mmCIF file of C-alpha atoms and ligand atoms in Angstrom:
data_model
loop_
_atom_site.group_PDB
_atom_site.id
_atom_site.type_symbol
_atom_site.label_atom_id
_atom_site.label_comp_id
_atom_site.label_asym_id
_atom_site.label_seq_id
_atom_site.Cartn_x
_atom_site.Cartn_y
_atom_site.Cartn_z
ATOM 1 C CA UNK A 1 -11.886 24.137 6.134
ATOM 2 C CA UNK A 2 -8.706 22.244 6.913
ATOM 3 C CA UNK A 3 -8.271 21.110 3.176
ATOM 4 C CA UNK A 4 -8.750 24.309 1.508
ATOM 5 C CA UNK A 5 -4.999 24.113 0.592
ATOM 6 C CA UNK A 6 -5.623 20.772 -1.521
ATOM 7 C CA UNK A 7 -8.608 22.629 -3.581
ATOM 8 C CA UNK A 8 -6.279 25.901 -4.436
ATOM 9 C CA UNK A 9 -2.878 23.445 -5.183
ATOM 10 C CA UNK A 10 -5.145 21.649 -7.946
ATOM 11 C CA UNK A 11 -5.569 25.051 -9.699
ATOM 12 C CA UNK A 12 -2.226 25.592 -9.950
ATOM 13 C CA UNK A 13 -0.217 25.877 -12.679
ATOM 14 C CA UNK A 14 2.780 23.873 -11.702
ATOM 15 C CA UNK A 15 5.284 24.568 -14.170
ATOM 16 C CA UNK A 16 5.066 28.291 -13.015
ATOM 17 C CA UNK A 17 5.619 27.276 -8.725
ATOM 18 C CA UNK A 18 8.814 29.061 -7.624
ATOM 19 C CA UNK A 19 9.130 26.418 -4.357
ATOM 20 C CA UNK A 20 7.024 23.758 -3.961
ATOM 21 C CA UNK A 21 7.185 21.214 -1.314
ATOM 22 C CA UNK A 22 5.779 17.476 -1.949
ATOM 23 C CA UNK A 23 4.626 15.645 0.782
ATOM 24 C CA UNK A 24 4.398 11.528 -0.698
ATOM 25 C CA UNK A 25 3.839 8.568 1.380
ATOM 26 C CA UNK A 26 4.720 4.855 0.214
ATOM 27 C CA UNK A 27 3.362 3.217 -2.884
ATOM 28 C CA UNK A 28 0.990 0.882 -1.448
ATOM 29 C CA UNK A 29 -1.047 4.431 -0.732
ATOM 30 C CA UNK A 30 -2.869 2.623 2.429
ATOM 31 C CA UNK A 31 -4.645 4.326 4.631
ATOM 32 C CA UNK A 32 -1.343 5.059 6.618
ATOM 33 C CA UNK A 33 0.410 6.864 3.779
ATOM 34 C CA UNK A 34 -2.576 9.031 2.511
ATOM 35 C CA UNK A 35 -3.787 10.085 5.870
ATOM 36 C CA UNK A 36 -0.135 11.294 6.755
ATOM 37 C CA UNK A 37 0.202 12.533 3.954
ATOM 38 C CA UNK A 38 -2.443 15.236 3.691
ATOM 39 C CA UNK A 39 -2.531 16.046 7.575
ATOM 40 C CA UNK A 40 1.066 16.654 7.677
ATOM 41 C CA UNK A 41 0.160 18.407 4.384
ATOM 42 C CA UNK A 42 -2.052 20.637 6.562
ATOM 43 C CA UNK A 43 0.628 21.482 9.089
ATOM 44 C CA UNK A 44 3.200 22.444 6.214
ATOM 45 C CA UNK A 45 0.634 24.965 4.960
ATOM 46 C CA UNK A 46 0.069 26.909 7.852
ATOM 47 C CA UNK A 47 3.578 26.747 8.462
ATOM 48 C CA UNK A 48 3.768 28.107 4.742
ATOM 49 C CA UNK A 49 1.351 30.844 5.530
ATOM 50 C CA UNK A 50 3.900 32.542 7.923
ATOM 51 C CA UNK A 51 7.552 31.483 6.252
ATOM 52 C CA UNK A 52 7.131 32.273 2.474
ATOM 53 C CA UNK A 53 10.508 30.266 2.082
ATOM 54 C CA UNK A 54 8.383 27.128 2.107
ATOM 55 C CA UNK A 55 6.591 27.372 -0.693
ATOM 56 C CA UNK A 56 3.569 25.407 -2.424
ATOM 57 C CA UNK A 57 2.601 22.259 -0.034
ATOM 58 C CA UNK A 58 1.108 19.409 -2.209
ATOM 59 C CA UNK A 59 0.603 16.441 -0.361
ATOM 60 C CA UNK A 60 0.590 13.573 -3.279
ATOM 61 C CA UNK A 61 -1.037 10.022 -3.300
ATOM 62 C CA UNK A 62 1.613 7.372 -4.478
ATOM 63 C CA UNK A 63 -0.360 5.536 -6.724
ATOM 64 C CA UNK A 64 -1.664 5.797 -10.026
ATOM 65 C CA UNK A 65 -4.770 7.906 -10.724
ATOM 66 C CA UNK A 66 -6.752 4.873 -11.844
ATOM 67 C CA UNK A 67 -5.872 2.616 -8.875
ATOM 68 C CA UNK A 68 -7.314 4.930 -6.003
ATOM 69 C CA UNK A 69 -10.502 3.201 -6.745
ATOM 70 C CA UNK A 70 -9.308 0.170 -5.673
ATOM 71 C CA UNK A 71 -8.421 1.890 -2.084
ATOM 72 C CA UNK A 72 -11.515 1.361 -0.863
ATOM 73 C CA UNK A 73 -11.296 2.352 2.662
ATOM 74 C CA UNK A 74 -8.968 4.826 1.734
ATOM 75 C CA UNK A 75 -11.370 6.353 -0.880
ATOM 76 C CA UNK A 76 -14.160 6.266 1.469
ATOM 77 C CA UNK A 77 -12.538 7.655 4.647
ATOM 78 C CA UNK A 78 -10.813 10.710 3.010
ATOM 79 C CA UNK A 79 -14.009 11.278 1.698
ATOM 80 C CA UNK A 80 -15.970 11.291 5.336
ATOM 81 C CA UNK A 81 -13.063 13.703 6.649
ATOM 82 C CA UNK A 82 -13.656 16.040 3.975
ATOM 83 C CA UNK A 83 -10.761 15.593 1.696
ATOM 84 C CA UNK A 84 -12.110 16.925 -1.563
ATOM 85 C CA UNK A 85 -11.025 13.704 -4.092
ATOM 86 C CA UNK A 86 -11.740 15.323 -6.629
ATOM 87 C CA UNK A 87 -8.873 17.572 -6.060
ATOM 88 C CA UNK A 88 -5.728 15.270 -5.417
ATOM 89 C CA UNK A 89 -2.965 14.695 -6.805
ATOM 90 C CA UNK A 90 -1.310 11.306 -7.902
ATOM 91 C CA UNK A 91 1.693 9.758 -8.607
ATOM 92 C CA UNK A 92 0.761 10.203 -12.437
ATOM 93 C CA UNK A 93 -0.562 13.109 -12.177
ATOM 94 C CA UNK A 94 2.146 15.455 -10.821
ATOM 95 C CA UNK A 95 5.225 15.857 -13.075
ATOM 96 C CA UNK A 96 8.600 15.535 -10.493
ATOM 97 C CA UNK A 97 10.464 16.113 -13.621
ATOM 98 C CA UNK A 98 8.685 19.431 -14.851
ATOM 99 C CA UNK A 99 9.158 20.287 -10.658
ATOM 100 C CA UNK A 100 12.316 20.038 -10.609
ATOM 101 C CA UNK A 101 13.618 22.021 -13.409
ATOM 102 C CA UNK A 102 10.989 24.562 -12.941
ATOM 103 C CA UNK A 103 11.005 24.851 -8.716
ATOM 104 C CA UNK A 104 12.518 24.881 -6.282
ATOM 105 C CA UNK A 105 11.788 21.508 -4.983
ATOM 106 C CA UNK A 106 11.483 19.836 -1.885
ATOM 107 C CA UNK A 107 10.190 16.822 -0.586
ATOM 108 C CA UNK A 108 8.704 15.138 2.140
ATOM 109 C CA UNK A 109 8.601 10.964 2.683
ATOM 110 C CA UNK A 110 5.753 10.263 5.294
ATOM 111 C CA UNK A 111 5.403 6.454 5.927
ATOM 112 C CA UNK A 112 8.202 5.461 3.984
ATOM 113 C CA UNK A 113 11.962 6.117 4.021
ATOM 114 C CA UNK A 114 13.762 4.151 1.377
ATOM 115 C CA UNK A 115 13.034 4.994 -2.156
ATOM 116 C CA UNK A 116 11.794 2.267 -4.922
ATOM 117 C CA UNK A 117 14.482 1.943 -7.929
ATOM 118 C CA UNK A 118 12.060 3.942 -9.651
ATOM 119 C CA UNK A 119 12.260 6.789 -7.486
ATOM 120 C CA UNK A 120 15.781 7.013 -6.781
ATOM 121 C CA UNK A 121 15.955 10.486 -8.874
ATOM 122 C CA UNK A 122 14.172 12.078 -6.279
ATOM 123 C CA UNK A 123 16.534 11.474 -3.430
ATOM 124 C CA UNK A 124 19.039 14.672 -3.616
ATOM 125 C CA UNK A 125 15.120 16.891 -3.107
ATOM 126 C CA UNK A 126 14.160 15.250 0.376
ATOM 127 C CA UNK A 127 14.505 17.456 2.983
ATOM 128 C CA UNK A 128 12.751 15.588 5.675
ATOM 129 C CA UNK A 129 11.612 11.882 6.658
ATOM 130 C CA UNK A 130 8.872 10.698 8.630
ATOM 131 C CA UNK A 131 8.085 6.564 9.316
ATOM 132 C CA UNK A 132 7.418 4.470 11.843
ATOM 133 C CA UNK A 133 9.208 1.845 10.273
ATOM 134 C CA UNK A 134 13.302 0.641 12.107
ATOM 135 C CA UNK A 135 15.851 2.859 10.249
ATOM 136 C CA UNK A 136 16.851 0.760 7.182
ATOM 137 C CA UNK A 137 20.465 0.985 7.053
ATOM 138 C CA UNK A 138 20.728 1.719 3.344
ATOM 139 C CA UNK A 139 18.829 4.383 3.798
ATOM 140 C CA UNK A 140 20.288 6.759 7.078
ATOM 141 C CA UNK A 141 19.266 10.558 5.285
ATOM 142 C CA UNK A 142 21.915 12.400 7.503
ATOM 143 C CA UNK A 143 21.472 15.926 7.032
ATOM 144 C CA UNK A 144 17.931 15.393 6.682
ATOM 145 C CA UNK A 145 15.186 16.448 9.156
ATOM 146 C CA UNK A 146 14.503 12.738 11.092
ATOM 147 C CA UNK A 147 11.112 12.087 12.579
ATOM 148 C CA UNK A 148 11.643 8.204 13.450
ATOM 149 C CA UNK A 149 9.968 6.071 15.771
ATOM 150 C CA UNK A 150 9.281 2.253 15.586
ATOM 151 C CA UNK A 151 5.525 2.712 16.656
ATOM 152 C CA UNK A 152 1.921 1.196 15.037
ATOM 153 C CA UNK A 153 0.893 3.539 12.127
ATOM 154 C CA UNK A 154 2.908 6.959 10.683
ATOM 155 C CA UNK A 155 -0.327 9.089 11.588
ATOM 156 C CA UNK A 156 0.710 8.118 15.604
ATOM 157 C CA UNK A 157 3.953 10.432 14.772
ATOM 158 C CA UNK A 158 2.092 12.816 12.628
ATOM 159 C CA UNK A 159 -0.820 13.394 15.200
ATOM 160 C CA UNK A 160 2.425 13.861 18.033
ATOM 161 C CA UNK A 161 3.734 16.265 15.878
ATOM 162 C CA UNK A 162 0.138 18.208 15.522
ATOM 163 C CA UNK A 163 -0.993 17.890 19.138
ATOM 164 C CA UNK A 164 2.533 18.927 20.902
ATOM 165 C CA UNK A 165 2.371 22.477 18.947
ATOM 166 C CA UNK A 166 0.224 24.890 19.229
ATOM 167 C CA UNK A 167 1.055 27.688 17.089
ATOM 168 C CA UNK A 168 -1.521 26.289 14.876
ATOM 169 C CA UNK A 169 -5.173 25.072 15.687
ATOM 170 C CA UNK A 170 -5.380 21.189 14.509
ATOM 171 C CA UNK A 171 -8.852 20.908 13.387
ATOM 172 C CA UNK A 172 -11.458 18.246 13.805
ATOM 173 C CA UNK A 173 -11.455 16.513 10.305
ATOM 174 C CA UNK A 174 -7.925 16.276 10.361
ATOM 175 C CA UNK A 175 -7.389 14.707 13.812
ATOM 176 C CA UNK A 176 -10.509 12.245 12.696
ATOM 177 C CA UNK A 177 -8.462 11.211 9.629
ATOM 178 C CA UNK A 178 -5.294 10.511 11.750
ATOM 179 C CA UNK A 179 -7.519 8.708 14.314
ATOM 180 C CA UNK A 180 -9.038 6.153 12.518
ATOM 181 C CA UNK A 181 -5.956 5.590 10.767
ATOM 182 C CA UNK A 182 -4.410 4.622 14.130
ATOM 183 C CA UNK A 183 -7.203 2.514 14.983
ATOM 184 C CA UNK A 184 -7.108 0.403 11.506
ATOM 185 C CA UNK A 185 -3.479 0.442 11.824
ATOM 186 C CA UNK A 186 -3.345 -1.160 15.138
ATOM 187 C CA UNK A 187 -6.401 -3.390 14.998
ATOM 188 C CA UNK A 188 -7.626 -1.352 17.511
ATOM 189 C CA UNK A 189 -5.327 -1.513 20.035
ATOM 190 C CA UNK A 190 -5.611 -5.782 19.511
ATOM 191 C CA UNK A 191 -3.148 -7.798 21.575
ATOM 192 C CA UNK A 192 -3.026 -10.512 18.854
ATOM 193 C CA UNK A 193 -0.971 -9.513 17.798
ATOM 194 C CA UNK A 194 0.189 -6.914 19.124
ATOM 195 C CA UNK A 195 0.894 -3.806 16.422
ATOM 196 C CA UNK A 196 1.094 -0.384 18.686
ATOM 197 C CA UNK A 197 3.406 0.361 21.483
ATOM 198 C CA UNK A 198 2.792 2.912 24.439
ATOM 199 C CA UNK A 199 2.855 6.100 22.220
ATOM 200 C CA UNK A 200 0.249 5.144 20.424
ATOM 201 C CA UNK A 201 -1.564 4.683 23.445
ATOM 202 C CA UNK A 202 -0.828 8.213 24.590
ATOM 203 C CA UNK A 203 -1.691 10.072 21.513
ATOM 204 C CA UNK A 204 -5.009 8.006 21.176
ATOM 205 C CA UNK A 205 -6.345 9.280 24.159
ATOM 206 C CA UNK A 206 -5.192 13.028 23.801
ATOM 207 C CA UNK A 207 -6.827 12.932 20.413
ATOM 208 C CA UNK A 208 -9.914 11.631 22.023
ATOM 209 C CA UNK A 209 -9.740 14.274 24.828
ATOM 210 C CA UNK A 210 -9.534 17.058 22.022
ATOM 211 C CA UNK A 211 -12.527 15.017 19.723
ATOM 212 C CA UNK A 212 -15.912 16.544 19.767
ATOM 213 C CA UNK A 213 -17.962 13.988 17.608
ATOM 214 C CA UNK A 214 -15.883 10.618 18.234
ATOM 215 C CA UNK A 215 -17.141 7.417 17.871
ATOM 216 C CA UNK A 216 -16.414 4.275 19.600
ATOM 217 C CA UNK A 217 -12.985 3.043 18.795
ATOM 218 C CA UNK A 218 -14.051 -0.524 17.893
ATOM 219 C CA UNK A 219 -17.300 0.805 15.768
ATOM 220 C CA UNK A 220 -14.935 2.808 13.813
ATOM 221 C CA UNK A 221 -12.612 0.247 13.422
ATOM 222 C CA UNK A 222 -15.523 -2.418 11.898
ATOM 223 C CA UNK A 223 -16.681 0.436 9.859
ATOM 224 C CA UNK A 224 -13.271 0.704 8.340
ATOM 225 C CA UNK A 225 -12.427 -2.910 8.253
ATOM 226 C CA UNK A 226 -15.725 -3.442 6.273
ATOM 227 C CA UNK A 227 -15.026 -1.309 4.001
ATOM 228 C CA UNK A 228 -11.553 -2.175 3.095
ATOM 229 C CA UNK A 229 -13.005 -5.782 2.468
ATOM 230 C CA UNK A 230 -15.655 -4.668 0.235
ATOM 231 C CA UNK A 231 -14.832 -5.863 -3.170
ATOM 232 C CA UNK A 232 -18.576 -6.190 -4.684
ATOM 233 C CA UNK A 233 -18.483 -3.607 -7.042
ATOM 234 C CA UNK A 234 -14.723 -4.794 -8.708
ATOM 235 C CA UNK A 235 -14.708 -6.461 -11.904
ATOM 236 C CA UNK A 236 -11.427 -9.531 -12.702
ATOM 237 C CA UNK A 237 -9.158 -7.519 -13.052
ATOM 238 C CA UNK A 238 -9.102 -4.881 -10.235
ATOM 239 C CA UNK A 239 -9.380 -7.952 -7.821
ATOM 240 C CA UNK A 240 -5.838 -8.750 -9.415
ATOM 241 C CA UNK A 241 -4.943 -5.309 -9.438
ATOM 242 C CA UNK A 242 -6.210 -4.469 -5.528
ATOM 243 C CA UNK A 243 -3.389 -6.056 -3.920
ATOM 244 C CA UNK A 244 -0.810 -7.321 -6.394
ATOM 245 C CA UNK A 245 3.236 -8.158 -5.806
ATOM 246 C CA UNK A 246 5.130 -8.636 -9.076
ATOM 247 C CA UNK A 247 7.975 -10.422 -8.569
ATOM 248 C CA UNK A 248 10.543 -11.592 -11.519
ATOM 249 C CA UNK A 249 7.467 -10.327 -13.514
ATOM 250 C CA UNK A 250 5.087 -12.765 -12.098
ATOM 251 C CA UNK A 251 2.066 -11.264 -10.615
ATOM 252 C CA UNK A 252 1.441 -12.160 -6.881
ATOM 253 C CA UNK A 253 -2.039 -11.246 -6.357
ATOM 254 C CA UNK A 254 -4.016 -11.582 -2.458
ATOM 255 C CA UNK A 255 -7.254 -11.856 -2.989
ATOM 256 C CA UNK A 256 -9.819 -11.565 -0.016
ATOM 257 C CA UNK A 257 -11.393 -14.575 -1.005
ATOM 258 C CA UNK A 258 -11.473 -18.324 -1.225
ATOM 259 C CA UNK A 259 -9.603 -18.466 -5.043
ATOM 260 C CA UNK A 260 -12.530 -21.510 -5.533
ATOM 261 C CA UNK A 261 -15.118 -18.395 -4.987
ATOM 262 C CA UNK A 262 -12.878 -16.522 -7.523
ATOM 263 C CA UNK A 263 -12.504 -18.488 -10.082
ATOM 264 C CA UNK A 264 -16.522 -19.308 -10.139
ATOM 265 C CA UNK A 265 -16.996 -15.955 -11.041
ATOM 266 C CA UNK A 266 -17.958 -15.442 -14.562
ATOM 267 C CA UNK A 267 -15.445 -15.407 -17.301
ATOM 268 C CA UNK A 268 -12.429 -15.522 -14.289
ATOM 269 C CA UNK A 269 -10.093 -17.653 -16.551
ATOM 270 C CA UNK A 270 -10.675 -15.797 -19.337
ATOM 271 C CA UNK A 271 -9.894 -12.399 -17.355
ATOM 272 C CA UNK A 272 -6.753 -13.609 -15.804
ATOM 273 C CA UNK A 273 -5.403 -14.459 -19.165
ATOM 274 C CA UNK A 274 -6.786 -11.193 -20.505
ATOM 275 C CA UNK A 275 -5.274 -9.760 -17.639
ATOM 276 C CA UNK A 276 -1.302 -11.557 -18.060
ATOM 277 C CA UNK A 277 -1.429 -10.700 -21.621
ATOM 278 C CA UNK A 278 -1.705 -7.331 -21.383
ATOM 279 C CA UNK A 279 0.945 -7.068 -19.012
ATOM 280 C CA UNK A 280 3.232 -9.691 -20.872
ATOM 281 C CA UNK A 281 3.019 -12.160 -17.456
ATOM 282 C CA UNK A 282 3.491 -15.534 -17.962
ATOM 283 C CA UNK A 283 2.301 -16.699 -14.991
ATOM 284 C CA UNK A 284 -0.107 -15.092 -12.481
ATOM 285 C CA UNK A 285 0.139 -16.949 -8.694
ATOM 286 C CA UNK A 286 -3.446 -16.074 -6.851
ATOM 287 C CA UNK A 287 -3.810 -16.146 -3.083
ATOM 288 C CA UNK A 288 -7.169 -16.125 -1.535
ATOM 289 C CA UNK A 289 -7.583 -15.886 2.350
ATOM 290 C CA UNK A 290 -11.082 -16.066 3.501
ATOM 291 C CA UNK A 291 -11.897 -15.740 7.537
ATOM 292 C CA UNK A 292 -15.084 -16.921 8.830
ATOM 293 C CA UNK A 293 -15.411 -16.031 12.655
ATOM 294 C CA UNK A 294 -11.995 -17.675 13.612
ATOM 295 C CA UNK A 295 -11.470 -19.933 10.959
ATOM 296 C CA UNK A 296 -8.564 -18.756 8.226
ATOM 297 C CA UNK A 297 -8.778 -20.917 4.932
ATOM 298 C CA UNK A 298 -5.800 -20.276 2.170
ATOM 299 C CA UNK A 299 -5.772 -21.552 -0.904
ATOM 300 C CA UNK A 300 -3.139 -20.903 -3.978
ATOM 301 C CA UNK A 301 -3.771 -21.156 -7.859
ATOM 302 C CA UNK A 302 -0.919 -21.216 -10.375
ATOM 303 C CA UNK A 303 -2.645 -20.212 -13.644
ATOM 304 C CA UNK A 304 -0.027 -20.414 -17.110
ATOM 305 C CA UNK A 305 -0.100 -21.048 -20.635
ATOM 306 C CA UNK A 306 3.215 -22.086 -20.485
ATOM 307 C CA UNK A 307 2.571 -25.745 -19.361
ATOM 308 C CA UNK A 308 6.477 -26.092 -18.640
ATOM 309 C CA UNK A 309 6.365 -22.941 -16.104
ATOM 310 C CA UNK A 310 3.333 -23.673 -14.784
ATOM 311 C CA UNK A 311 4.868 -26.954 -13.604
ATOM 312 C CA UNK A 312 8.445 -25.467 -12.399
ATOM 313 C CA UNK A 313 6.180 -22.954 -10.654
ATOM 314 C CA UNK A 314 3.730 -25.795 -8.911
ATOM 315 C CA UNK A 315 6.545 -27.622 -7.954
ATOM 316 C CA UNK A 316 8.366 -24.805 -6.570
ATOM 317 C CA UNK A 317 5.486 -24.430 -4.560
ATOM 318 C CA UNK A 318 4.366 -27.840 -3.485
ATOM 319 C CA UNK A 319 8.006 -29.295 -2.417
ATOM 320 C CA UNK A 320 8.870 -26.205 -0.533
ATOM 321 C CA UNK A 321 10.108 -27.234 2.996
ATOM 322 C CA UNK A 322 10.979 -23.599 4.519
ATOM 323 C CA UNK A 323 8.285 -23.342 4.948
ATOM 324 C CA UNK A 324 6.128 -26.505 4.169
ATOM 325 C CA UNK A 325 2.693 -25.401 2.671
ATOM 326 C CA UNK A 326 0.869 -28.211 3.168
ATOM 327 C CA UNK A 327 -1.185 -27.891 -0.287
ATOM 328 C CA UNK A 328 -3.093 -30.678 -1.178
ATOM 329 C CA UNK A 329 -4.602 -30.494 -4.483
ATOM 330 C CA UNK A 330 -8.216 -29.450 -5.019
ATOM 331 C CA UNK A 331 -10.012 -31.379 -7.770
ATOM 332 C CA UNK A 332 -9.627 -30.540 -11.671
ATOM 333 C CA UNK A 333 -10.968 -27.040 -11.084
ATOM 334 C CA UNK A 334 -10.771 -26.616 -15.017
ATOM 335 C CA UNK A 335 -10.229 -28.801 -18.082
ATOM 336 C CA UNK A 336 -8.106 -25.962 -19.824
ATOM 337 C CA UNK A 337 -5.121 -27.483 -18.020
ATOM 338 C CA UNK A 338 -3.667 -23.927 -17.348
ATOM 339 C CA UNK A 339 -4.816 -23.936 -13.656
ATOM 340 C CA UNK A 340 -3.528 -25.612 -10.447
ATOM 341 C CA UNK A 341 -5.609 -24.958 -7.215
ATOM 342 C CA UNK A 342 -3.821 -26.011 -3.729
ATOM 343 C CA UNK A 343 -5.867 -25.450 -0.264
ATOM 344 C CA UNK A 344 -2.791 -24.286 1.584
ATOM 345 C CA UNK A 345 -3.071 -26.255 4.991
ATOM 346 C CA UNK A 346 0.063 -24.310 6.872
ATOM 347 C CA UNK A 347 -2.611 -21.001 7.598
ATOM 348 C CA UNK A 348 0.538 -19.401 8.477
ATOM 349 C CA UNK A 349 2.364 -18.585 5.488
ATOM 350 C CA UNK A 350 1.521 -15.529 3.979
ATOM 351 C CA UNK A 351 2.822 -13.945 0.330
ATOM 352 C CA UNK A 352 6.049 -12.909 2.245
ATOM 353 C CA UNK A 353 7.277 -16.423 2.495
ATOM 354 C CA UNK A 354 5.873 -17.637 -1.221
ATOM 355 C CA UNK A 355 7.169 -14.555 -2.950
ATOM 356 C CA UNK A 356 10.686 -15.678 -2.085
ATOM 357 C CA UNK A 357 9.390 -19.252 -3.744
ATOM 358 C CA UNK A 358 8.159 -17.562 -6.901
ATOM 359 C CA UNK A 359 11.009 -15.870 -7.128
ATOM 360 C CA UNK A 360 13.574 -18.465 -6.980
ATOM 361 C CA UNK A 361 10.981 -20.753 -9.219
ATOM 362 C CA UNK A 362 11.304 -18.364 -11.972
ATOM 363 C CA UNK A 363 14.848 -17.747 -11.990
ATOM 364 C CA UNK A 364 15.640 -21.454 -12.545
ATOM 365 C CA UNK A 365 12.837 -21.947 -15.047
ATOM 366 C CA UNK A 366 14.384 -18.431 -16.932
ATOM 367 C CA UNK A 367 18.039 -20.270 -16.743
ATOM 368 C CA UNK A 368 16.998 -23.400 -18.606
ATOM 369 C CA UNK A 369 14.228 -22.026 -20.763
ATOM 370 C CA UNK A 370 15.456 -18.686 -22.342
ATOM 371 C CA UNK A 371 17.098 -19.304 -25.765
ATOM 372 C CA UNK A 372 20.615 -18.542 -25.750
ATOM 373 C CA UNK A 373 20.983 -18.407 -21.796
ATOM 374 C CA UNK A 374 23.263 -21.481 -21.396
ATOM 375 C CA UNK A 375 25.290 -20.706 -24.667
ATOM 376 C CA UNK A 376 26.821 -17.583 -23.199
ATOM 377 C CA UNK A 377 27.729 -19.191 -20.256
ATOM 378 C CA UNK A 378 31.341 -20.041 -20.256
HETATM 379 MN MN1 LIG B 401 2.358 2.774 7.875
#
């Protein structure tokens, strides 16, 4: 029972932990980041069996409680290797602050290695750093334990580190969880384009060597793929919520669906509003990506009350040339005049290069629309 430790840890009574040690991977909470997480989790523990001076091992989920749901591959995989959900702990459900003036803390970033504003405070407890991303120069951690390489997926590095010892045994649900990981993470070892390097490779095919029950690579990858992709069972506003930038406050929300398809739904309008209300956005910018076979269709919608904002905002949009979108407009979708729908012709651009847009929208809609703004200004 590799997860035992996750079961006992929820019983605990944290305020009353002499050490604990927090292993937390990034707050998107993919697949990546939960899977190194807990199996690097694992390792800690037995390592925590022998040297007392270790402490507690929690391996935490960076997202709120409420969102895991919306982690659907994530949800369902932990749940095939065992991982007893029922048991975790979230970003809202452990209390740093109560940890820190209680224990002896120390933490662990898997999958991650610069801190959000937000998290800042935690920085003088890391003790050790583990990511796959290039070192981000704001963010060197020297005298902190380095495990760096610029390879496909976190659980590559993780599964070195659990393969290469072997003071421990590395059991089969936990090499499963890192090796499906690796598969989603790379596409399966896809050329186009290309997201693992030679290491991943290597480790691949000594987990496979060391896997009783494995299935095919490319099986598990569909299986996983699927699943992430499944959205049938979300209502309005977990669709938003699934895979959401905010950006100057504006909600940037990819949806894996035509926005048309979306917005058809029943009561959409009405549930985006609902939805930017109870957030206090004035604005929410939709992206929908639908692939059929080979064929990638984007399309954007612009949806504010604001009719002034939603027109800075369309503009922004429309008469960007780096990059040119290519939208062309797609009929009156609704007579409330608080949408815009584009079909985004330049497939290309993804939410990295219209975030910046947004962004820069907002900022010169905020400079000549907020009362009092240009008064100060000398
Ligand atoms: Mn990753």
């Amino acid at each position: 029972m590799a997860w035992q430790f996750v079961g006992e840890a929820a019983k605990l009574q944290l305020g009353a932990l002499q050490k604990v040690r927090i292993i937390m991977g990034n707050e998107s909470c993919d697949l990546d980041s939960a899977a190194s997480a807990l199996a690097y989790g694992y390792l800690q523990n037995c390592m925590a069996n022998r040297n007392p001076n270790i402490g507690t091992v929690i391996p935490i989920l960076n997202i709120p409680q409420e969102d895991f749901i919306l982690k659907t591959e994530v949800c369902y995989y932990l749940k095939k290797c065992g991982v007893p959900l029922g048991n975790l702990f979230f970003r809202d459900t452990i209390n740093f602050d109560l940890l820190m003036s209680s224990s002896e803390l120390g933490i662990v970033l898997v999958d991650h290695h610069a801190l959000s504003d937000k998290d800042t405070s935690l920085k003088p407890y890391v003790i050790e750093v583990i990511d796959h991303r290039p070192l981000d120069p704001d963010w060197q951690w020297e005298n902190v334990k380095k495990t760096m390489e610029t390879v496909g997926s976190c659980a590559t590095l993780i599964a070195d580190l659990l393969i290469t010892q072997n003071e421990f045994p590395v059991p089969e649900e936990v090499l499963m969880l890192l090796y499906g990981t690796i598969i989603l993470d790379t596409a399966c070892l896809s050329d186009n384009p290309k997201k693992f390097t030679d290491k991943d490779v290597s480790v691949l095919e000594e987990m496979e060597k060391r896997l009783v029950n494995k299935p095919g690579r490319s099986t598990l990858y569909s299986e996983l793929l699927s699943i992430r992709c499944d959205i049938t069972e979300f209502s309005i506003s977990q669709l938003l919520r699934k895979d959401l930038k905010v950006v100057s406050n504006i909600p940037v929300s990819s949806l894996p669906l035509l926005v048309q398809d979306f917005l058809s739904m029943s009561d959409a309008e009405e549930e985006v509003e609902r939805f930017a209300e109870s957030h206090q956005y004035k604005a929410v910018v939709i992206l929908g990506v639908s692939k059929l076979g080979t064929e990638l269709k984007r399309e954007i919608a612009i949806v504010s009350q604001e009719r002034s904002l939603l027109k800075v905002l369309t503009d922004s949009l429309t008469k960007s040339k780096t990059p040119n979108l290519q939208l062309q407009p797609i009929k009156k979708f609704s007579d409330s005049g608080k949408v815009v729908l584009f079909r985004q012709l330049n497939k290309d651009a993804s939410r990295k290069q219209i975030v910046p847009l947004v962004k820069e929208a907002v900022i010169n809609y905020e400079r000549t629309h907020s009362p009092g703004c240009s008064s100060t200004r000398s």
